[in-house]
Amino acid sequence: MGLLQRAGKVGRKYVNPIKTAVGGLGTIFKILPMYLTNKEERVPKVAIGPFVTDTSVYQTAPASGLRVTWFGHSSTLIEIDGTRVLIDPVWDERASPVSWGGPKRFYAPTLRLEDLPEIDVVLISHDHYDHLGRKSVEQLAALQSDARWVTSLGVGELLRAFGVAAEKITELNWTESVAVGSLNLTALPARHFSGRSLSNRFETLWSSFVLKGTEHSVYYGADTGWWDGFAEIGADYGPFDLTLIEIGAFNEMWKDIHIGPDGAVKAFEAMNSGGFLMPIHWGLFDLALHGWRQPIERMYEVAAERGTALWSPQPGKPVEVVRGQQVRADWWRR
């Protein structure tokens, strides 16, 4: 039997596709002194940005059929074969349950939610605060009333509480699919966890996703640690024109749930994806012990060693994905 199966549960809790260590209170107490004594530049000392999205670009369909706007971290607009998909939108000031504390954005949103073009699908991979921002969802529910919302099992309850109409929400288990117009979206396993507090971990599902249009295919890895299922994803659902894999918030203590730059390239190669590797989940929030530039610096080093085709644009800039044309914006070197 293959590794790509529907998610199972033990009691009320979903389980990962393979055995996975997720730290609890003990890990938090262990990490806290390291945060207090850490000398890395985890937050930019010099202000970065502002970055501004030229929204007039959206008035014309991409000639290539695939255009991407990366808004920072994992928030991304993908225009694929005539369908617009907004992934894990977090316009909130903080990736946190409170407005007065927690990881704060390094730079302002590149456009207002009011200035987004008409969205066909809002895709939410899981319920962590850096992927599901309450204020962002509340605004989008009002502004994009015709959009479909696609997410993992159990996350719909949060979306409904934040104002999304129940009939607009589709929850998927791993390997399940839904069609929105000509676009097919499939939820697949990821090695991570869920929960918006220590008391409700694993009670909703977390997923990666395949977006398959009429001409193009994109893989969104969301948050994940390394696991052997990457090869099967590539074999069963690839090749992909663009493969989005996280590179930030990594550390040896939680390598089971965050893959890091070296792991991202390993996963990309295991998937035999073709196309480009797009590094995400970095450069907007302080979520780890490493310097804020370290993920992309290491990503460039590994890509040079392995000959990896990278696609890494400037925040907020709509860029078409064109075969053979790598994108390596160096905005973070400022």
PDB file of C-alpha atoms in Angstrom, residues 34 36 42 78 96 151 183 188 194 231 310:
ATOM      1  CA  MET A  34      17.869  29.987  23.971  1.00  0.00           C
ATOM      2  CA  LEU A  36      16.644  35.054  25.542  1.00  0.00           C
ATOM      3  CA  ARG A  42      15.959  37.359  14.016  1.00  0.00           C
ATOM      4  CA  ILE A  78      -1.582  31.932  -7.871  1.00  0.00           C
ATOM      5  CA  SER A  96      -0.585  35.391  17.209  1.00  0.00           C
ATOM      6  CA  THR A 151      -9.302  23.632   3.475  1.00  0.00           C
ATOM      7  CA  LEU A 183      -9.073  23.805 -11.641  1.00  0.00           C
ATOM      8  CA  LEU A 188      -2.281  15.416   0.286  1.00  0.00           C
ATOM      9  CA  SER A 194      -2.442  21.724  13.976  1.00  0.00           C
ATOM     10  CA  ALA A 231       8.617  10.673  -4.111  1.00  0.00           C
ATOM     11  CA  LEU A 310      14.886  28.471  -8.077  1.00  0.00           C
TER      12      LEU A 310
END
